[in-house]
Amino acid sequence: MLANAPILNRLPVRETIVAGIVVVAIIGVIMAQGMTFGVRMMVEATCYAILALGFTIQWGYAGQLNAGVLGFLALGGYAAMAFSVPMNAAFWNTDLPQQLGWAIVRAVFYILIIIGVSQIHRLGVPKKVRTWATIIVAFILYMMMKSHFVPIASAIEREAQFIGGLGMHPLVGWLVGGLLAGVAGYFIGRICLGLRSDYLVIATLGIAEIIKAVMVNEEWLTRGTLTVSPIPWPVPGPGDIGFLAARSLYLTLTALVVLAIFLLLQRAYKAPWGRMIRSIRDNEISAAAMGKDINKRRLEIFVFGCILMGIGGAALTNFTSIFNAQGYLPLNHTFLILVMAILGGPGNNLGTILGAFLVYVIWVMSEPVALYVMQVVIYLGDMWFAWEPPGNIASRALQSRVFIIGLLITLILRFAPQGLMPEKVKHDT
Amino acid sequence: MPLLEATDVHGGYGGMNILNGVNISIEKDEIGVIIGPNGAGKSTMLKAIFGMLNVTQGDIVLRGQSIKNTLPSKLVQQGMGFVPQEKNIFPSLTVQENLEMGAYIHPARVPAMLEQVYEFFPPLKEKRRQQAGELSGGQRQMVAMGRALMVEPSLLLLDEPTAGLSPLYMNEIFNRVKEINKAGVGVLMVEQNAKQALAIADKGFVLAAGQNRYTDTGEALLNDPEVAKSFLGG
Amino acid sequence: MNEFIFFINNVVISGAVAGSIYALGAIGITLIFSIMRFAHFAHADMMTFGAFMVFIFTAMFPGSGAALGIPTPILMLPIAMAITAVLAIGLDNAFYKPLRDKGVKPIVLVIASLGVTLMLQGIIRMFAGTSSRSLYIGERKEIYRLEVPMEGITRPIVITDPQIWLIIFAIVAVVALHFFLTRSRLGKAMRAMSDNPDLAEVSGINTRAVVMVTWVIAGALAAVAGTMLAMDVALQPQLSFFILLPIFAATIVGGVGQPYGAIAGGYLVGFVETLSVFNWSILLRPLQPMLPEALEVPRNLALVGTEYKIVVPFFILVVVLIWRPTGIFKGKVI
């Protein structure tokens, strides 16, 4: 028995079955809804695969639960928009850029003052005095900073709607998006990673809401609820070469990104870095005793995961070609990704990618299915009880998906905690 | 019929066996003391008796009834009290509340038992409204023992009751144990302070590597030169 | 002096209202944490669920509170509390207990509670839609204007009916909780289990009963908080996402596992929130004549705009996590 186990392990039976199911599901959707729709779905699925890989690194490799994927994703989406949308002449032709520039210089200056005041205890000032001085100075300077920015922001909104983009290649935006998300992740990680894992959940949930609030409300930066579109694609768009060809090109690009990330992760997993990460996860105490700086490693993983979420968010937003801050929803952009990762097998990269595809196909198809079921219910209800259905039945049918996703999460945890493709943990016996 | 009889007990955590055939037997009015070097399985044996780890072989009998692998909460109902070595009080509860929790299963008996426990440990009566976590080490140990006594146990298990205490408190605790025993409670305790413990013991069990090395009366063990040399520090 | 009345209306009363809601929610979270050792993220949705139950019963028997002279939602509240308490026990048995029995890490329970969050939201949205509704059906929300008999004050102190009820409920709940925890056998057992679960087990404490009581209290208080929030503002399924952060901030500020800390934390977060969105120039403007010409009081001196209210609890949370992760009343877990 035992002698056979390694050979069985090497045959990717499970992987093949799961991949087969995914392929069949995709072919089914293409046959039902047409090729253009199918390719669109696959592009989105690859974007979700990037996001899910980011999630699985944090959760599967290091046990960090990120409940604010939405926030990092939105940062990526913002960067994709801000770098690729053409320059806004109505903004650049006024003196507003100069004013804004000066306001930023002032802000930096104020921050330096605050940092300076927070260090005066080195000059022999008692620590209590320093703390209060820092708080008061920070408070005053914050209010001054605000009074500089508010008029400029409203002037921009009045005269130019928003500052517009930088007109660069969209891929620059993807990279900067990853960077932005990584920086946000760094600060959250610095605060929370030394503490109980629950705190990270709360903090990420909070930062996601805040990022969204900023994007909805700072109209001068994001055009807020008015949305920005179209965002140019990194590949020739549908206007130039037709829907199917353009989407296929986009798919090639995102698939290459997924492949690159996957290969990078597989390499890192086998490299000393990956071994260290696994040893930290599997046995924190002994890893600490071996002198590895656990918190630093954990921060690396968290930031890396956030970077991937930023890139995935950029790719996803870029594809939809519209930046709508209000369109980032916890259900679609946090919990769906959580389901993908835990269903695919936390810490298993291939499983996560397949999980992303499988869940996304189900998600896309659940919309017409839910509507159909609802219609059947209404029809039967009408026939049997002369039941008068409430008005907005379609939107309610879609809400049932919220319930289904929630149920799916609890069921996976209870009955398949390792997911479809468990990460193979090598046990020393 | 002995109060407690454990014969050839094997057991441990996970796959690892720590106990490799331990025998313990004490009568109704006796004090039994388990001593031995670190890692000999002393505390593990106490936990095995109190149903806190899986006993794979052998039997444990309380007043003629097998209690092998019985849940601790059931054992409390059958008249057994257990005082763990660490974390043996509820620090944010008052002293009196700690004691009340001991008799959780018999709320009607609380007032009478409180009186009795306060008689054993007069300092606790004075401090009954204080948070147990604020007390000194010796007084906490009294709270822990008092809590276990609240169910009127016929057998009291103590895991190193004098660990970390000053000599003054150590003697105090040993005296209390003797008094509790005189009131009709059988006592089985694990101790590092082997000499003092054996001095009040009716029976002594010297464990090494999960097995009985010596089993005799306390006095006999104290006077045995070999035991003295290897286990009592000369 | 009207400015002062403005301050009372916008800070003192609003802060007390928000603080009461947060405190009632935070008590539940902190109790669940101290007994079962996980952060219960579905708590805000238990609040919405409770409010939703009140809505259903009020819609079924509109105006029935008039006979007793109280708003109908208040009359229906005890029923909603009972239903939410039963729901809480049901959720535990169906989703949390099986995982606990398997001995999973607390973070897995957190994910499960996120799943439960979605399920509750889905149910509420399926039945009630996503629009916002008023709990006052065919009734009027009483608004009391208390004239202040002082010279120079022309504006009244304004307080609404649900706000008064909320403050009364919060006080009653806190007092009742205090007596339950310090006087009753089960309440003491609850504190004991939160202190030292292993010792509670070997003392023969019925830990299952303690777990059940914890859910009953948490569920009932969540129903009260959710109903009051819905009466004060409106009933909206997505309300829960916004309330989650303040109540967790309140729990952590107060020290996780400390019921009294949760109360203090709730009011702290509530008042800091209202103080932050309050426009301070209203209080400073009367002082303008005393100030030198060059120094003009700006028109808007609010710390953050109301659209960024959510930043305040987050900021408090971050400050606490950096400087004192155990909270003001030393919490049990970091």
Tab-separated table of C-alpha atoms in Angstrom, chain B residues 50 52 72-73 76 82 84 87-94 97-98 100-107 147, chain C residues 181-186 188-193 195-197 199-206 209-210 332:
chain	number	residue	atom	x	y	z
B	50	PHE	CA	-9.073	12.115	35.414
B	52	MET	CA	-7.984	13.712	30.136
B	72	PRO	CA	-13.899	14.634	33.465
B	73	SER	CA	-17.356	16.156	33.936
B	76	VAL	CA	-16.761	15.212	39.050
B	82	PHE	CA	-8.928	17.646	40.238
B	84	PRO	CA	-4.427	21.221	37.641
B	87	LYS	CA	-4.377	27.779	35.147
B	88	ASN	CA	-6.294	26.291	38.041
B	89	ILE	CA	-8.428	29.303	38.938
B	90	PHE	CA	-10.810	31.698	37.185
B	91	PRO	CA	-8.758	34.876	37.557
B	92	SER	CA	-11.464	37.474	36.869
B	93	LEU	CA	-14.020	35.842	39.169
B	94	THR	CA	-14.065	36.603	42.872
B	97	GLU	CA	-17.461	32.818	42.681
B	98	ASN	CA	-14.529	30.519	41.982
B	100	GLU	CA	-19.326	28.390	43.567
B	101	MET	CA	-18.177	27.226	40.142
B	102	GLY	CA	-16.666	24.174	41.813
B	103	ALA	CA	-20.116	23.113	43.005
B	104	TYR	CA	-21.830	24.047	39.742
B	105	ILE	CA	-23.496	20.660	39.511
B	106	HIS	CA	-24.886	20.850	43.079
B	107	PRO	CA	-26.128	24.420	43.534
B	147	ARG	CA	-12.828	24.872	44.221
C	181	LEU	CA	-23.230	38.162	34.805
C	182	THR	CA	-22.639	38.880	38.480
C	183	ARG	CA	-25.659	37.362	40.219
C	184	SER	CA	-26.932	34.386	38.252
C	185	ARG	CA	-25.354	30.959	38.300
C	186	LEU	CA	-25.313	30.734	34.506
C	188	LYS	CA	-21.045	33.398	36.497
C	189	ALA	CA	-20.479	30.181	34.585
C	190	MET	CA	-20.245	32.252	31.431
C	191	ARG	CA	-17.546	34.454	32.921
C	192	ALA	CA	-15.785	31.356	34.220
C	193	MET	CA	-15.808	29.759	30.783
C	195	ASP	CA	-11.692	33.006	31.852
C	196	ASN	CA	-10.599	29.407	31.612
C	197	PRO	CA	-12.559	27.020	29.379
C	199	LEU	CA	-11.134	24.484	34.101
C	200	ALA	CA	-14.810	25.215	33.443
C	201	GLU	CA	-15.069	21.819	31.787
C	202	VAL	CA	-13.372	19.935	34.644
C	203	SER	CA	-15.483	21.820	37.186
C	204	GLY	CA	-18.556	20.211	35.659
C	205	ILE	CA	-19.944	23.453	34.198
C	206	ASN	CA	-22.501	22.720	31.498
C	209	ALA	CA	-25.819	25.570	28.152
C	210	VAL	CA	-23.348	28.440	28.380
C	332	LYS	CA	-8.156	38.393	26.819
